[in-house]
XYZ file of C-alpha atoms in Angstrom:
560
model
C 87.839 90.230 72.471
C 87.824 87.165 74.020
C 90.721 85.628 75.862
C 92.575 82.577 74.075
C 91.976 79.576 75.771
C 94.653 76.805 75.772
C 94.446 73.536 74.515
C 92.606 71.295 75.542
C 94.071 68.579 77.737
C 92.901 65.117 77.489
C 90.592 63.320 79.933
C 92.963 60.682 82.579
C 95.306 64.048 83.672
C 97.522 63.316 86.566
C 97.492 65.232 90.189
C 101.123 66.230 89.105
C 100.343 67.411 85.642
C 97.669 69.198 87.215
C 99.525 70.615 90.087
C 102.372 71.261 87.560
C 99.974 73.031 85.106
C 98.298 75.301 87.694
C 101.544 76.546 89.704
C 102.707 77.899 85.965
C 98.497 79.374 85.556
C 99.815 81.764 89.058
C 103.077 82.470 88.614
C 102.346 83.933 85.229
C 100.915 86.612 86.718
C 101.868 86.469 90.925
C 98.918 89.206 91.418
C 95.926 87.456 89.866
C 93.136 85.802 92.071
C 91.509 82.591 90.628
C 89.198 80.036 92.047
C 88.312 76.609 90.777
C 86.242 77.426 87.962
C 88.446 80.272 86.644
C 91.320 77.546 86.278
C 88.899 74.996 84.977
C 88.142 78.018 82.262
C 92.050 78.824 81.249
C 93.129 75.165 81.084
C 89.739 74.211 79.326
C 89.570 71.598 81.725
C 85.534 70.040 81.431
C 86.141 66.452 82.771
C 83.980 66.126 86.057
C 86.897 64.341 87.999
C 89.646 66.412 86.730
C 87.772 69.473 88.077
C 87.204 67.757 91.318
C 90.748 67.604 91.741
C 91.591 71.107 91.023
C 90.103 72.028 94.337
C 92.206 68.920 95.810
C 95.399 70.484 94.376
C 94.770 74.294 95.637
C 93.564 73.295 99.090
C 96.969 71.320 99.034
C 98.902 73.803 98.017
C 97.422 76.508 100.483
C 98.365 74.161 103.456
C 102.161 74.110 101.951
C 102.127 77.440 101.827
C 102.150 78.152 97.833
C 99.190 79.265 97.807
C 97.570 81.929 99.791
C 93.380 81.495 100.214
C 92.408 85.200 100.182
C 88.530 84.408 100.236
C 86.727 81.445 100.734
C 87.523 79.570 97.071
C 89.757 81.928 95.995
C 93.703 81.549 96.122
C 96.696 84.224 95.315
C 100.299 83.035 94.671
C 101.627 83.628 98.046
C 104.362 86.408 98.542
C 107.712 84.354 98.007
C 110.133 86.086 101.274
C 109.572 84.079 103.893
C 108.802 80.634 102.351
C 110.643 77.679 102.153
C 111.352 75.327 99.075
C 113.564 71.800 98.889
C 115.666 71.104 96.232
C 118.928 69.703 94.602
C 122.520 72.192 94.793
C 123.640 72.758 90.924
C 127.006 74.345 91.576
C 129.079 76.100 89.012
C 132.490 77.020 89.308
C 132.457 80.517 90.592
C 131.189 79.333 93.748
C 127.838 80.201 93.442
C 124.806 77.725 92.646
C 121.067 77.581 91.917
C 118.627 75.215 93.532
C 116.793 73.002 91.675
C 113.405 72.496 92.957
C 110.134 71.046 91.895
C 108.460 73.409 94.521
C 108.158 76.625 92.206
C 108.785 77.163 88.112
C 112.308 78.589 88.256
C 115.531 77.651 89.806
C 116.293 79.756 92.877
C 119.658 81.360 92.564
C 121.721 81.175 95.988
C 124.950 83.385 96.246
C 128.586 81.465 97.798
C 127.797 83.461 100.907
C 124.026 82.055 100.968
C 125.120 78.457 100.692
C 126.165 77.703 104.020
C 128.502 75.003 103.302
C 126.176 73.124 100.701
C 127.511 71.512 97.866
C 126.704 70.101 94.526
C 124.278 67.488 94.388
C 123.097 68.351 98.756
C 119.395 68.126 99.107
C 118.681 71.403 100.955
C 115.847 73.241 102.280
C 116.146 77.266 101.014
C 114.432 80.172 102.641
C 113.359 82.564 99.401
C 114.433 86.441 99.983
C 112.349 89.006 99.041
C 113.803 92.593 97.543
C 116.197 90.916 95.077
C 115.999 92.436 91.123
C 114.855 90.727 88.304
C 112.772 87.777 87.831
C 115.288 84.652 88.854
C 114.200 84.217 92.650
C 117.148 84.278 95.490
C 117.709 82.284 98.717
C 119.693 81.496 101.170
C 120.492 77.777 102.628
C 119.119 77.247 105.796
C 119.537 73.428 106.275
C 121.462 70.642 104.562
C 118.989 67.621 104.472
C 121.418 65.231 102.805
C 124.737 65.269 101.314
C 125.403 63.889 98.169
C 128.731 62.989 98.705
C 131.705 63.411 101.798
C 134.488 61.962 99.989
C 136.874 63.802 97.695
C 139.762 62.914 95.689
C 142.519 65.544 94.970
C 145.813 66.350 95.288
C 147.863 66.773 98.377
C 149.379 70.214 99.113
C 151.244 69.501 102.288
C 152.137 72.641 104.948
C 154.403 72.556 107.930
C 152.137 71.491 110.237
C 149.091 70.814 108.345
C 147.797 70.112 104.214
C 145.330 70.731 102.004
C 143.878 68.388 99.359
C 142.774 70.535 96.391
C 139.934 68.686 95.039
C 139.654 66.804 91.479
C 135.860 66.695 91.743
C 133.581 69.597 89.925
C 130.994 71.562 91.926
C 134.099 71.566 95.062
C 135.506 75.195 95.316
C 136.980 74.673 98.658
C 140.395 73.493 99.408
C 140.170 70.708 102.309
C 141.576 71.229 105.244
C 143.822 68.298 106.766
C 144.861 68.311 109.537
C 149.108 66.666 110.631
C 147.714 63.419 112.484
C 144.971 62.848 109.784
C 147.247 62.881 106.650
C 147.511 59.018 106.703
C 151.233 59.259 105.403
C 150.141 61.392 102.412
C 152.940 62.979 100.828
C 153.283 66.026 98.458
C 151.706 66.037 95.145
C 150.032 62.522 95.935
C 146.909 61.963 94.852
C 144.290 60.620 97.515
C 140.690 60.578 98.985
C 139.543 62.606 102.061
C 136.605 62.591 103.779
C 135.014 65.546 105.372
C 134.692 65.217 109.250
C 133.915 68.609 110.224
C 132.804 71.749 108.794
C 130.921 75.277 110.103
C 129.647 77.273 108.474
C 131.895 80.252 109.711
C 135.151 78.168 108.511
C 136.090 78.671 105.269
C 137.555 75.660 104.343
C 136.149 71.959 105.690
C 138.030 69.584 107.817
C 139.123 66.091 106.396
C 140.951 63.726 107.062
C 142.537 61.501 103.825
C 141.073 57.547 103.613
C 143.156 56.622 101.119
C 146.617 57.345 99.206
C 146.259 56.624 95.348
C 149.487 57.693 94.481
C 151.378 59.615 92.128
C 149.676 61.724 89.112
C 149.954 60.128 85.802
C 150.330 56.938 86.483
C 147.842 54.552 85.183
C 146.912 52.403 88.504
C 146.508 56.061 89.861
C 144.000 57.941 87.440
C 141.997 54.407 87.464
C 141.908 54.528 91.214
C 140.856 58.104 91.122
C 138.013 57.692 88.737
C 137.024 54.421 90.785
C 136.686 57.022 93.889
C 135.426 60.206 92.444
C 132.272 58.579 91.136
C 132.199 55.897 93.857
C 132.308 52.491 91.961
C 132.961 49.774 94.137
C 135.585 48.065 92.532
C 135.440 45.073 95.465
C 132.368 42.910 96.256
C 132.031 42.185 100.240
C 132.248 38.921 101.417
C 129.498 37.829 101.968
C 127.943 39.055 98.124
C 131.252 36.661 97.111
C 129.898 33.824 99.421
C 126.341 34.174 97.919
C 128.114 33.803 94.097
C 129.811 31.620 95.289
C 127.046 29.356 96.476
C 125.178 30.020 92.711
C 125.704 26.456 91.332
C 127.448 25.718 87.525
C 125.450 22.949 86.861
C 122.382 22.819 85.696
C 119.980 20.783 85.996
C 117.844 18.447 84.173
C 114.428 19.084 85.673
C 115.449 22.779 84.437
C 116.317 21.647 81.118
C 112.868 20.117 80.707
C 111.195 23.322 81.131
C 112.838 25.086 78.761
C 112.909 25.220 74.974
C 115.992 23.002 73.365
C 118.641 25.334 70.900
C 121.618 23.385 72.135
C 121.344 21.625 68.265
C 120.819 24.944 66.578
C 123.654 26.537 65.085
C 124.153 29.477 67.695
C 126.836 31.901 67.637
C 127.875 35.530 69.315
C 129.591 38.842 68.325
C 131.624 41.019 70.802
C 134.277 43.409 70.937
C 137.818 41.459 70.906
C 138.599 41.892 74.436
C 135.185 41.044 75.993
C 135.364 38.969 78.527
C 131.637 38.362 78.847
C 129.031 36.903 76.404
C 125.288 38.067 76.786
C 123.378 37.785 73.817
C 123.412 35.449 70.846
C 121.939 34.597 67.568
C 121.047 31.525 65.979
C 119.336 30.269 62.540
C 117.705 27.156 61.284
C 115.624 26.796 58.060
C 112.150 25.502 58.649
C 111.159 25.333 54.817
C 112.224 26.598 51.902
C 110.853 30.386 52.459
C 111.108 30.290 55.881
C 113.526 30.636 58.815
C 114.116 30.528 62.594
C 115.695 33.334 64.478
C 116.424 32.862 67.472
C 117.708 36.650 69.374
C 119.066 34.967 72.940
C 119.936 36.679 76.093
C 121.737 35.392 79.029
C 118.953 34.363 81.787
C 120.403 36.497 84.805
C 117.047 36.278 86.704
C 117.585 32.202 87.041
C 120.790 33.305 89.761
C 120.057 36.278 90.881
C 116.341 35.853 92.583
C 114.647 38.901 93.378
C 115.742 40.479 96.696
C 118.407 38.363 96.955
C 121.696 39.671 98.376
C 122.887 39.407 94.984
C 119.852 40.908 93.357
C 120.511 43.916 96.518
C 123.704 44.595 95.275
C 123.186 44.244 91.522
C 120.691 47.327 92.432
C 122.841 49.325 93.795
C 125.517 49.212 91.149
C 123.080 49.554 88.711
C 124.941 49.024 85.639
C 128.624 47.688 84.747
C 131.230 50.686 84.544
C 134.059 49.982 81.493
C 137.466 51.899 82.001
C 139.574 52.060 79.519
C 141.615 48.939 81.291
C 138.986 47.100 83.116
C 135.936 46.861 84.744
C 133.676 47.362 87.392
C 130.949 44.763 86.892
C 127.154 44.871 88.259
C 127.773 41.050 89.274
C 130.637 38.665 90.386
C 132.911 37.697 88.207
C 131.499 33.739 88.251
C 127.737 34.741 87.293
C 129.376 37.668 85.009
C 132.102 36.064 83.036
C 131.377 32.557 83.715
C 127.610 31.088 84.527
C 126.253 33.824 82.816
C 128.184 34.446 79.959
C 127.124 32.620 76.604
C 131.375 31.021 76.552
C 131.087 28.442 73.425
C 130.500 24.623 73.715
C 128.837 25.289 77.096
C 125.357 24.684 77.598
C 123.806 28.070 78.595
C 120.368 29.310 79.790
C 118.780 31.852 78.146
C 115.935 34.131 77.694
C 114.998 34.114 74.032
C 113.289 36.009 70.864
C 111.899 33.814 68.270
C 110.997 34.517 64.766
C 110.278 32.832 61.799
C 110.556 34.938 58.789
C 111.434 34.966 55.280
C 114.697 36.491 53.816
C 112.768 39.867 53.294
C 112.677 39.899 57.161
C 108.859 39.802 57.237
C 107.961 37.942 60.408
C 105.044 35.110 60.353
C 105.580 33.791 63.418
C 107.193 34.829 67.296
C 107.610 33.300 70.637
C 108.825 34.371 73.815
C 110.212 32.321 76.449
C 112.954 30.431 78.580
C 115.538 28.435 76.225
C 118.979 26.487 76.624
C 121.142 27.220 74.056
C 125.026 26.008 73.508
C 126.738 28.387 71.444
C 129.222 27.053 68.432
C 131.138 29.932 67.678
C 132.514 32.905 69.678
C 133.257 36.110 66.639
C 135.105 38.876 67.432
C 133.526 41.944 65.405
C 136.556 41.738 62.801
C 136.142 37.734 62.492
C 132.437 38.385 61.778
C 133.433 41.294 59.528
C 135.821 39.397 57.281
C 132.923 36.594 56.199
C 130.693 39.423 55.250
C 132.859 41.288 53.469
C 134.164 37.629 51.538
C 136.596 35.880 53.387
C 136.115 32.956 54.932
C 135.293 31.285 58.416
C 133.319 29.030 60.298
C 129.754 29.147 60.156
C 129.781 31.212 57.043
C 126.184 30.397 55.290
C 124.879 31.104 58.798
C 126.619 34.409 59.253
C 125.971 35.646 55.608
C 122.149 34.482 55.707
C 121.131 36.291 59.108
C 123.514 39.569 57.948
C 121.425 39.368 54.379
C 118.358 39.545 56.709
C 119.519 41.791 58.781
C 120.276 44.591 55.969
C 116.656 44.163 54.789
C 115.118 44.900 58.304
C 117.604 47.616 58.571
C 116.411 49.090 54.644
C 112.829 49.110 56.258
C 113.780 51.377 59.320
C 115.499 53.501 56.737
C 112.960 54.148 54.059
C 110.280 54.777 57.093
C 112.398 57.598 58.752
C 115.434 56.286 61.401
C 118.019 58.106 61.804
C 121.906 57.605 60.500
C 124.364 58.173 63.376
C 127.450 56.766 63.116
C 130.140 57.932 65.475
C 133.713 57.434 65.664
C 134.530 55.416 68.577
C 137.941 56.168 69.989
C 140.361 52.887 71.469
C 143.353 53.237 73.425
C 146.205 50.987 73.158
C 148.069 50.051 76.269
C 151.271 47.833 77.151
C 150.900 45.410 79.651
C 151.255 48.131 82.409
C 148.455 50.273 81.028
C 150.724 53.204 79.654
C 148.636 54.205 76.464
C 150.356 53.394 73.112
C 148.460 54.816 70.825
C 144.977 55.710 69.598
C 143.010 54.204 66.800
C 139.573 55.667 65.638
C 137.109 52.814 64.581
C 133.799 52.811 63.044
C 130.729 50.340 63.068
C 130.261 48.311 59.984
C 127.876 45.793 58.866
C 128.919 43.195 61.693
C 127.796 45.472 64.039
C 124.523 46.030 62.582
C 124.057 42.145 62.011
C 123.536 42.011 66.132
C 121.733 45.820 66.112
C 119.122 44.989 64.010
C 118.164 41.297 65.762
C 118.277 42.952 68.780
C 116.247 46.090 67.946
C 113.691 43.429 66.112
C 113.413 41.593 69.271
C 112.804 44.885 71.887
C 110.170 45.864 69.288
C 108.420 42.639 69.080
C 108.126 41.872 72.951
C 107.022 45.851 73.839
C 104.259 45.461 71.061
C 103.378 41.859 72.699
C 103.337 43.499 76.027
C 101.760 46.999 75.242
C 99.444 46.283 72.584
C 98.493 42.782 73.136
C 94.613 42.784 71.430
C 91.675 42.033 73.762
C 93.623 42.730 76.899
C 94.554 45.387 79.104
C 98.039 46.440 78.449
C 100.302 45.695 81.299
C 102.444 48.289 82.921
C 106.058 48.010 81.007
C 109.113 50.412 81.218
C 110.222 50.960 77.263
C 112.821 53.541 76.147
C 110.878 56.141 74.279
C 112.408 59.111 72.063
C 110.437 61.983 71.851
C 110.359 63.948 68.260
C 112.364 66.779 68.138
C 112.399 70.713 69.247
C 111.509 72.451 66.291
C 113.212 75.396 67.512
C 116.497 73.660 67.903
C 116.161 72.515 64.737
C 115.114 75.846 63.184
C 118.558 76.443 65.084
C 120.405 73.778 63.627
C 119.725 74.182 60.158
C 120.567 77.885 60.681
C 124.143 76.866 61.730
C 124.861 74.473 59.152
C 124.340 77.023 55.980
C 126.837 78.627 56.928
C 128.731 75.413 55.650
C 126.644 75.048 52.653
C 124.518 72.387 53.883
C 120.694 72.676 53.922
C 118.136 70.717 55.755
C 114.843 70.217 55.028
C 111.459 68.494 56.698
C 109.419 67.892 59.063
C 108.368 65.311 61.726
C 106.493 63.446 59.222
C 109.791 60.850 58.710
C 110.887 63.515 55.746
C 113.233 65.109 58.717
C 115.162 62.137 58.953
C 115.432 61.401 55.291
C 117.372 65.070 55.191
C 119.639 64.584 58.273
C 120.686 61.269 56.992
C 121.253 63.142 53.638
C 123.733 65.950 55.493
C 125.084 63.234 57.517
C 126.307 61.383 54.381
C 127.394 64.380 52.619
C 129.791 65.568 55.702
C 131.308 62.388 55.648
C 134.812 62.871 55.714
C 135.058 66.716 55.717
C 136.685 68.828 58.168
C 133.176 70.054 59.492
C 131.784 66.306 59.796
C 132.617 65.992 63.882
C 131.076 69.380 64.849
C 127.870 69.208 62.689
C 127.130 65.460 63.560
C 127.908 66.291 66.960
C 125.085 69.824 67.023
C 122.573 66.944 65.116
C 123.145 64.386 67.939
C 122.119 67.770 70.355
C 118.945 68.823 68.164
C 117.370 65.597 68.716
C 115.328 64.760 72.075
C 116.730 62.499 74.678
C 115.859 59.234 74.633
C 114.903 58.339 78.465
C 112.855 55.628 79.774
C 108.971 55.730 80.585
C 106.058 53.195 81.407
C 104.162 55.838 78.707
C 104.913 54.503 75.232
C 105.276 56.918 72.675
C 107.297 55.552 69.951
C 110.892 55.961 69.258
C 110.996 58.754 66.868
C 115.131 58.150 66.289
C 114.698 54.001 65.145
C 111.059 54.949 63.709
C 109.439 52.848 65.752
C 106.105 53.797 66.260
């Protein structure tokens, strides 16, 4: 009986899908021999160059040490005691943690003894123990090759002579050790950051000394400060990234108007929480004829301030994104570029990066166009403003609202009836008094304002990664897109397992009848005691969404 071959994998394989795909091909079975044209066989692999680079990848992994060459062209998984692997520290909170590493197919489980002072998140280098039962493999840390943190934030359990801080953060067993001329005037039960200064491995607890004093448990300027520090925001720009904003001019100019595509006549408005304090994207309508209008979709043109390796640009990397609290936030820019020469603010001329369609009220587009605009917004709507024209009241700019939200339900219909996916979560809002002691809480929901600015937007990232990706008669350029894979059918399987125990059925399969089901459930929970836990588990059956220059679709908006 022959063996089972596996499927066959298309011609332009990577090295590391290779390498990947022939580490799993030996440590299936740790005794077996194979050379070249054996793996070529199993992973019915026929492509000339892919073949050539099998012997690439096991001559490379020999000379790490993977791989053992026990005849000329012939390789054995090596015998794992002895060897060394890098990877990242996953703690847990009984102390002990497992290292993951792309060097073999498992994690490597490490014991609190075997750690040798590494943490959660270290980059470590593990030496792989031999005699241990079953099949996860053990180690033992033998170097810490980076730390992923040194600062702490905890509480302050002060001693005669000495204190401890007993840390906030997860992944920290240890109690830090601080010593009487390092507490910084700390005082009992304060809350404050320490930084590690010292630690052997045959001392149980590391030395600190504290950095900063937040201040009392509970209160609000506290906590805030504490999450600021325990995931290391920098609230505070430096000087000189202030100077450099600083130095952005206001103005602009008219040589830069002339290059740019004129909206400041168009009627141009945006929608944003209440309390937003920046403005980045707009919308804005005209009628061209009488089947036909503009939309302009209109983003705030960051990349006309912030030049590429700019300081600015420097630090805007290295925040990566803004952080909202629940009181503030920690923005990716200064506050001039982010809440003033970059925010769309109304009756200010604004430069922007736009979308443009003309399309008919059906939301079939005719025409597009990408490029640099200027744009003066007329009208700044808070979600409930926006929310009262549609549902009948009045307000300014109400044909414009009503005509872009009748569009936008149409485009939204179409994503429907060709398989999205319904989620809509409650989104929980704290009340606060002018000190930031909470209030109250009020649950609120998305409605059709919301989706007015969704559905433009999601139009307009469709549009420009089809123009990119798929433009006809040219290479496609390299793009980063956010892709969603289609879902596990095994957590499914799982899924629809748990929910009959409520009554509910689901039905399907990847074929866009899936999503016509889940959307069914998710309307028929609505409002039931079971309706957070089951939308919650559906929200967990589904892939993640991540971001890749390989463009597979977005199987949650159904776009292909």
């Amino acid at each position: 009986m022959s063996k089972k071959k596996t499927k066959s994998f298309p011609k332009g394989i990577t090295k590391i899908q290779l390498t990947s795909l022939i580490k799993a091909l030996f440590e299936k079975d740790p005794n077996r021999i194979l050379n070249y044209r054996q793996i070529s066989g199993h992973l019915n692999i026929s492509d000339t160059a892919a073949r050539a680079m099998i012997n690439n990848v096991l001559n490379e992994l020999s000379g790490t040490g993977y791989l053992k060459e026990v005849q000329k062209g012939r390789f054995k998984l090596k015998q794992k005691g002895g060897a060394y692997v890098i990877g990242t520290v996953d703690m847990t909170r009984q102390g002990y943690g497992f290292i993951i590493t792309d060097d073999i197919e498992d994690d490597v489980f490490v014991s609190n003894r075997s750690l040798n002072t590494a943490l959660h998140g270290d980059t470590v280098k593990v030496r792989l123990l031999l005699g241990r039962k079953g099949t996860r493999p053990e180690g033992e840390v033998v170097e810490i090759l980076e730390r992923a943190r040194e600062t702490f934030v905890g509480t302050i359990e002060l001693m005669p002579q000495f204190a401890f801080l007993i840390p906030d953060t997860k992944g920290m067993p240890f109690d830090l050790f601080i010593p009487g001329d390092k507490l910084k005037g700390a005082r009992q039960g304060e809350k404050a950051v320490a930084r590690i200064i010292e630690w052997d491995k045959r001392q149980k607890n590391p030395i600190a000394e504290i950095v900063e004093v937040l201040g009392m448990p509970g209160e609000n300027e506290t906590e805030m400060h504490a999450i600021l520090a325990e995931f290391e925001l920098p609230l505070k720009f430096s000087e000189k990234v202030e100077a450099a904003a600083a130095a952005v001019p206001a103005t602009i100019s008219p040589e830069e108007i002339k290059k740019r595509r004129d909206f400041r006549n168009v009627p141009t408005f945006t929608v944003d929480p209440a309390d937003a304090k920046d403005f980045d994207d707009a919308l804005s309508l005209r009628r061209i004829d009488d089947t036909t209008w503009e939309v302009g979709v209109h983003i705030a043109d960051v990349t006309h301030y912030v030049a590429e390796d700019t300081l600015l640009d420097k630090e805007a990397t290295f925040r990566g994104t803004s952080v909202y609290l629940v009181d503030r936030v920690v923005p990716m820019l200064p506050e001039k570029l982010s809440n003033n020469v970059c925010s769309l603010n109304p009756h200010e001329d604004k430069l922007t990066y736009s979308a443009v369609f003309r399309m008919d009220e059906s939301g079939k587009v005719s025409e597009e166009w990408f490029g640099r605009t200027i744009i003066n917004s007329d009208q700044r709507f808070s979600y409930q403003e926006a929310q009262k024209i549609i549902d009948g009241g009045d307000g300014p700019m109400k044909d414009v609202v009503l005509t872009l939200h009748g569009i936008a339900q149409k485009l939204r219909g179409q994503r429907f009836d060709s398989g999205a996916f319904s989620f809509e979560r409650t989104e929980v809002q704290f009340e606060l008094d002018e000190k930031g002691y909470p209030l109250g809480i009020r649950f609120t929901q998305s409605g059709t304002a919301n989706q007015l600015i969704e559905e433009f937007m999601l139009l307009a990232n469709k549009r420009v990664a089809e123009f990119i990706g798929k433009k006809k008669g040219e290479k496609a350029k390299t793009f980063v897109y956010r892709i969603h894979d289609n879902p596990n059918p095994e957590k499914i399987a799982s899924f629809s397992k748990f929910i009959r125990r409520f009554g509910y059925s689901l039905e399907g399969g990847n074929d866009g009848s899936l999503a016509l089901s889940m959307n069914k459930l998710i309307r028929e929970v609505n409002g039931k005691k079971e309706q957070n836990i089951i939308e919650t588990l559906a929200l967990r059956s589904m892939a993640k969404a991540v971001y890749s220059t390989n463009n597979i679709g977005h199987y949650g908006l159904s776009f292909k």
